Amino acid sequence: MMDVAFIFLAITVLFVLLIGLQSLFNLKICALCGAVSSTWIVLLVMFYVGIFNNPVLLGILMGGSVVGAMYLLEQKLPERFQIFKLPFFLTFISATYFAILQSFAFEVAAIPLLLWVFMGAIYAGRNITSLKNLGRKIIECCKNW
């Protein structure tokens, strides 16, 4: 468990360092995202070469970055593209899974791919009333609960 405490300490130090760098260089990065992402990138390399052997912690940190990326997409994507949130999310999660597993599973990749096609069809037909209403419900899924 000491390795987990050390990793938490490393994330904290990187976070403070990035806060300082933001002030010095007017950087437009999220210090938390930068600290967590740089940590899991290093851990992933260490995992691949056999130095680090905690795929659970690695997956949790990578998953945190996926959620952070989703928040960023929600802020930056125009509303009409918000329909693609689920395909983005499952694509990111699949990539994370494949990175940790170090192999590719077509059946896992097929679902996000099919979702991209399905949501793309809804987006393409957004001028058709029924598809427009369905698209609106999908976009507002996280807003009205």
PDB file of C-alpha atoms in Angstrom:
ATOM      1  CA  MET A   1       0.000   0.000   0.000  1.00  0.00           C
ATOM      2  CA  MET A   2       2.978   2.304   0.337  1.00  0.00           C
ATOM      3  CA  ASP A   3       3.088   2.639  -3.442  1.00  0.00           C
ATOM      4  CA  VAL A   4      -0.466   4.034  -3.409  1.00  0.00           C
ATOM      5  CA  ALA A   5       0.461   6.602  -0.748  1.00  0.00           C
ATOM      6  CA  PHE A   6       3.542   7.555  -2.766  1.00  0.00           C
ATOM      7  CA  ILE A   7       1.435   7.952  -5.916  1.00  0.00           C
ATOM      8  CA  PHE A   8      -1.075  10.154  -4.058  1.00  0.00           C
ATOM      9  CA  LEU A   9       1.842  12.249  -2.799  1.00  0.00           C
ATOM     10  CA  ALA A  10       3.250  12.505  -6.342  1.00  0.00           C
ATOM     11  CA  ILE A  11      -0.134  13.682  -7.660  1.00  0.00           C
ATOM     12  CA  THR A  12      -0.288  16.283  -4.883  1.00  0.00           C
ATOM     13  CA  VAL A  13       3.227  17.552  -5.613  1.00  0.00           C
ATOM     14  CA  LEU A  14       2.521  17.715  -9.351  1.00  0.00           C
ATOM     15  CA  PHE A  15      -0.745  19.544  -8.664  1.00  0.00           C
ATOM     16  CA  VAL A  16       1.020  22.201  -6.566  1.00  0.00           C
ATOM     17  CA  LEU A  17       3.805  22.455  -9.154  1.00  0.00           C
ATOM     18  CA  LEU A  18       1.294  22.962 -11.973  1.00  0.00           C
ATOM     19  CA  ILE A  19      -0.567  25.612  -9.968  1.00  0.00           C
ATOM     20  CA  GLY A  20       2.749  27.445  -9.638  1.00  0.00           C
ATOM     21  CA  LEU A  21       3.545  27.045 -13.336  1.00  0.00           C
ATOM     22  CA  GLN A  22       0.084  28.365 -14.221  1.00  0.00           C
ATOM     23  CA  SER A  23       0.846  31.536 -12.307  1.00  0.00           C
ATOM     24  CA  LEU A  24       4.352  31.960 -13.700  1.00  0.00           C
ATOM     25  CA  PHE A  25       3.621  31.228 -17.353  1.00  0.00           C
ATOM     26  CA  ASN A  26      -0.114  31.937 -17.627  1.00  0.00           C
ATOM     27  CA  LEU A  27      -0.738  28.322 -18.638  1.00  0.00           C
ATOM     28  CA  LYS A  28      -4.294  27.370 -19.571  1.00  0.00           C
ATOM     29  CA  ILE A  29      -4.307  23.849 -18.148  1.00  0.00           C
ATOM     30  CA  CYS A  30      -6.233  22.217 -15.341  1.00  0.00           C
ATOM     31  CA  ALA A  31      -3.679  21.456 -12.636  1.00  0.00           C
ATOM     32  CA  LEU A  32      -5.654  18.469 -11.375  1.00  0.00           C
ATOM     33  CA  CYS A  33      -6.028  17.017 -14.881  1.00  0.00           C
ATOM     34  CA  GLY A  34      -2.354  17.579 -15.616  1.00  0.00           C
ATOM     35  CA  ALA A  35      -1.218  16.005 -12.348  1.00  0.00           C
ATOM     36  CA  VAL A  36      -3.428  12.936 -12.691  1.00  0.00           C
ATOM     37  CA  SER A  37      -2.777  12.453 -16.425  1.00  0.00           C
ATOM     38  CA  SER A  38       0.986  12.771 -16.161  1.00  0.00           C
ATOM     39  CA  THR A  39       0.938  10.331 -13.242  1.00  0.00           C
ATOM     40  CA  TRP A  40      -1.033   7.628 -15.030  1.00  0.00           C
ATOM     41  CA  ILE A  41       1.013   8.062 -18.216  1.00  0.00           C
ATOM     42  CA  VAL A  42       4.206   7.376 -16.257  1.00  0.00           C
ATOM     43  CA  LEU A  43       2.521   4.499 -14.400  1.00  0.00           C
ATOM     44  CA  LEU A  44       1.266   3.008 -17.677  1.00  0.00           C
ATOM     45  CA  VAL A  45       4.803   2.971 -19.080  1.00  0.00           C
ATOM     46  CA  MET A  46       6.028   1.434 -15.817  1.00  0.00           C
ATOM     47  CA  PHE A  47       3.191  -1.115 -16.030  1.00  0.00           C
ATOM     48  CA  TYR A  48       4.229  -2.086 -19.569  1.00  0.00           C
ATOM     49  CA  VAL A  49       7.846  -2.657 -18.546  1.00  0.00           C
ATOM     50  CA  GLY A  50       6.875  -4.558 -15.394  1.00  0.00           C
ATOM     51  CA  ILE A  51       7.953  -2.014 -12.770  1.00  0.00           C
ATOM     52  CA  PHE A  52       4.417  -1.137 -11.625  1.00  0.00           C
ATOM     53  CA  ASN A  53       1.815  -3.820 -11.003  1.00  0.00           C
ATOM     54  CA  ASN A  54      -1.402  -2.190  -9.818  1.00  0.00           C
ATOM     55  CA  PRO A  55      -3.847  -2.188 -12.744  1.00  0.00           C
ATOM     56  CA  VAL A  56      -6.732  -1.245 -10.437  1.00  0.00           C
ATOM     57  CA  LEU A  57      -5.154   2.059  -9.393  1.00  0.00           C
ATOM     58  CA  LEU A  58      -4.004   2.651 -12.967  1.00  0.00           C
ATOM     59  CA  GLY A  59      -7.559   2.102 -14.226  1.00  0.00           C
ATOM     60  CA  ILE A  60      -9.024   4.407 -11.585  1.00  0.00           C
ATOM     61  CA  LEU A  61      -6.612   7.214 -12.504  1.00  0.00           C
ATOM     62  CA  MET A  62      -7.191   6.724 -16.234  1.00  0.00           C
ATOM     63  CA  GLY A  63     -10.946   6.645 -15.643  1.00  0.00           C
ATOM     64  CA  GLY A  64     -10.661   9.941 -13.784  1.00  0.00           C
ATOM     65  CA  SER A  65      -9.045  11.418 -16.865  1.00  0.00           C
ATOM     66  CA  VAL A  66     -11.875  10.051 -18.995  1.00  0.00           C
ATOM     67  CA  VAL A  67     -14.406  11.831 -16.781  1.00  0.00           C
ATOM     68  CA  GLY A  68     -12.304  15.005 -16.941  1.00  0.00           C
ATOM     69  CA  ALA A  69     -12.219  14.759 -20.729  1.00  0.00           C
ATOM     70  CA  MET A  70     -15.999  14.406 -20.734  1.00  0.00           C
ATOM     71  CA  TYR A  71     -16.367  17.585 -18.659  1.00  0.00           C
ATOM     72  CA  LEU A  72     -14.061  19.364 -21.103  1.00  0.00           C
ATOM     73  CA  LEU A  73     -16.068  18.117 -24.087  1.00  0.00           C
ATOM     74  CA  GLU A  74     -19.282  19.224 -22.419  1.00  0.00           C
ATOM     75  CA  GLN A  75     -17.839  22.728 -22.021  1.00  0.00           C
ATOM     76  CA  LYS A  76     -16.166  23.022 -25.427  1.00  0.00           C
ATOM     77  CA  LEU A  77     -18.457  21.174 -27.834  1.00  0.00           C
ATOM     78  CA  PRO A  78     -21.340  23.143 -29.305  1.00  0.00           C
ATOM     79  CA  GLU A  79     -24.720  21.955 -28.006  1.00  0.00           C
ATOM     80  CA  ARG A  80     -25.622  20.231 -31.283  1.00  0.00           C
ATOM     81  CA  PHE A  81     -22.645  17.883 -30.888  1.00  0.00           C
ATOM     82  CA  GLN A  82     -23.522  16.919 -27.300  1.00  0.00           C
ATOM     83  CA  ILE A  83     -25.444  13.988 -28.773  1.00  0.00           C
ATOM     84  CA  PHE A  84     -22.074  12.264 -29.156  1.00  0.00           C
ATOM     85  CA  LYS A  85     -21.292  12.200 -25.400  1.00  0.00           C
ATOM     86  CA  LEU A  86     -22.019   8.488 -24.953  1.00  0.00           C
ATOM     87  CA  PRO A  87     -19.948   7.400 -27.974  1.00  0.00           C
ATOM     88  CA  PHE A  88     -17.081   9.646 -26.796  1.00  0.00           C
ATOM     89  CA  PHE A  89     -17.293   8.220 -23.271  1.00  0.00           C
ATOM     90  CA  LEU A  90     -17.360   4.584 -24.357  1.00  0.00           C
ATOM     91  CA  THR A  91     -14.571   5.183 -26.886  1.00  0.00           C
ATOM     92  CA  PHE A  92     -12.371   6.691 -24.152  1.00  0.00           C
ATOM     93  CA  ILE A  93     -13.233   3.876 -21.723  1.00  0.00           C
ATOM     94  CA  SER A  94     -12.506   1.267 -24.420  1.00  0.00           C
ATOM     95  CA  ALA A  95      -9.136   2.864 -25.167  1.00  0.00           C
ATOM     96  CA  THR A  96      -8.347   2.834 -21.443  1.00  0.00           C
ATOM     97  CA  TYR A  97      -9.367  -0.813 -21.184  1.00  0.00           C
ATOM     98  CA  PHE A  98      -7.270  -1.797 -24.211  1.00  0.00           C
ATOM     99  CA  ALA A  99      -4.277   0.154 -22.886  1.00  0.00           C
ATOM    100  CA  ILE A 100      -4.342  -1.693 -19.572  1.00  0.00           C
ATOM    101  CA  LEU A 101      -5.226  -5.071 -21.072  1.00  0.00           C
ATOM    102  CA  GLN A 102      -2.579  -4.580 -23.788  1.00  0.00           C
ATOM    103  CA  SER A 103      -4.811  -6.213 -26.353  1.00  0.00           C
ATOM    104  CA  PHE A 104      -7.786  -5.398 -28.550  1.00  0.00           C
ATOM    105  CA  ALA A 105     -11.237  -6.968 -28.310  1.00  0.00           C
ATOM    106  CA  PHE A 106     -13.452  -6.373 -31.334  1.00  0.00           C
ATOM    107  CA  GLU A 107     -16.659  -7.031 -29.406  1.00  0.00           C
ATOM    108  CA  VAL A 108     -15.744  -4.252 -26.973  1.00  0.00           C
ATOM    109  CA  ALA A 109     -14.854  -1.817 -29.765  1.00  0.00           C
ATOM    110  CA  ALA A 110     -17.968  -2.687 -31.771  1.00  0.00           C
ATOM    111  CA  ILE A 111     -20.390  -1.105 -29.303  1.00  0.00           C
ATOM    112  CA  PRO A 112     -18.864   2.401 -29.361  1.00  0.00           C
ATOM    113  CA  LEU A 113     -18.507   2.099 -33.138  1.00  0.00           C
ATOM    114  CA  LEU A 114     -22.197   1.229 -33.514  1.00  0.00           C
ATOM    115  CA  LEU A 115     -23.098   4.088 -31.178  1.00  0.00           C
ATOM    116  CA  TRP A 116     -21.120   6.509 -33.357  1.00  0.00           C
ATOM    117  CA  VAL A 117     -23.100   5.316 -36.378  1.00  0.00           C
ATOM    118  CA  PHE A 118     -26.444   5.481 -34.529  1.00  0.00           C
ATOM    119  CA  MET A 119     -25.833   8.944 -33.061  1.00  0.00           C
ATOM    120  CA  GLY A 120     -24.446  10.104 -36.402  1.00  0.00           C
ATOM    121  CA  ALA A 121     -27.678   9.021 -38.073  1.00  0.00           C
ATOM    122  CA  ILE A 122     -29.722  10.934 -35.493  1.00  0.00           C
ATOM    123  CA  TYR A 123     -27.484  13.961 -35.976  1.00  0.00           C
ATOM    124  CA  ALA A 124     -27.732  13.734 -39.772  1.00  0.00           C
ATOM    125  CA  GLY A 125     -31.522  13.542 -39.528  1.00  0.00           C
ATOM    126  CA  ARG A 126     -31.842  16.376 -37.032  1.00  0.00           C
ATOM    127  CA  ASN A 127     -34.222  18.243 -39.367  1.00  0.00           C
ATOM    128  CA  ILE A 128     -36.743  15.383 -39.134  1.00  0.00           C
ATOM    129  CA  THR A 129     -39.061  16.121 -36.203  1.00  0.00           C
ATOM    130  CA  SER A 130     -38.972  12.665 -34.594  1.00  0.00           C
ATOM    131  CA  LEU A 131     -35.165  12.449 -34.816  1.00  0.00           C
ATOM    132  CA  LYS A 132     -34.829  16.029 -33.587  1.00  0.00           C
ATOM    133  CA  ASN A 133     -36.962  15.179 -30.532  1.00  0.00           C
ATOM    134  CA  LEU A 134     -34.975  12.003 -29.866  1.00  0.00           C
ATOM    135  CA  GLY A 135     -31.704  13.916 -30.213  1.00  0.00           C
ATOM    136  CA  ARG A 136     -32.947  16.606 -27.814  1.00  0.00           C
ATOM    137  CA  LYS A 137     -33.863  13.938 -25.224  1.00  0.00           C
ATOM    138  CA  ILE A 138     -30.432  12.349 -25.544  1.00  0.00           C
ATOM    139  CA  ILE A 139     -28.665  15.704 -25.184  1.00  0.00           C
ATOM    140  CA  GLU A 140     -30.759  16.681 -22.167  1.00  0.00           C
ATOM    141  CA  CYS A 141     -30.336  13.342 -20.376  1.00  0.00           C
ATOM    142  CA  CYS A 142     -27.903  14.803 -17.866  1.00  0.00           C
ATOM    143  CA  LYS A 143     -29.637  18.154 -17.506  1.00  0.00           C
ATOM    144  CA  ASN A 144     -33.168  17.180 -16.469  1.00  0.00           C
ATOM    145  CA  TRP A 145     -33.080  14.587 -13.745  1.00  0.00           C
TER     146      TRP A 145
END
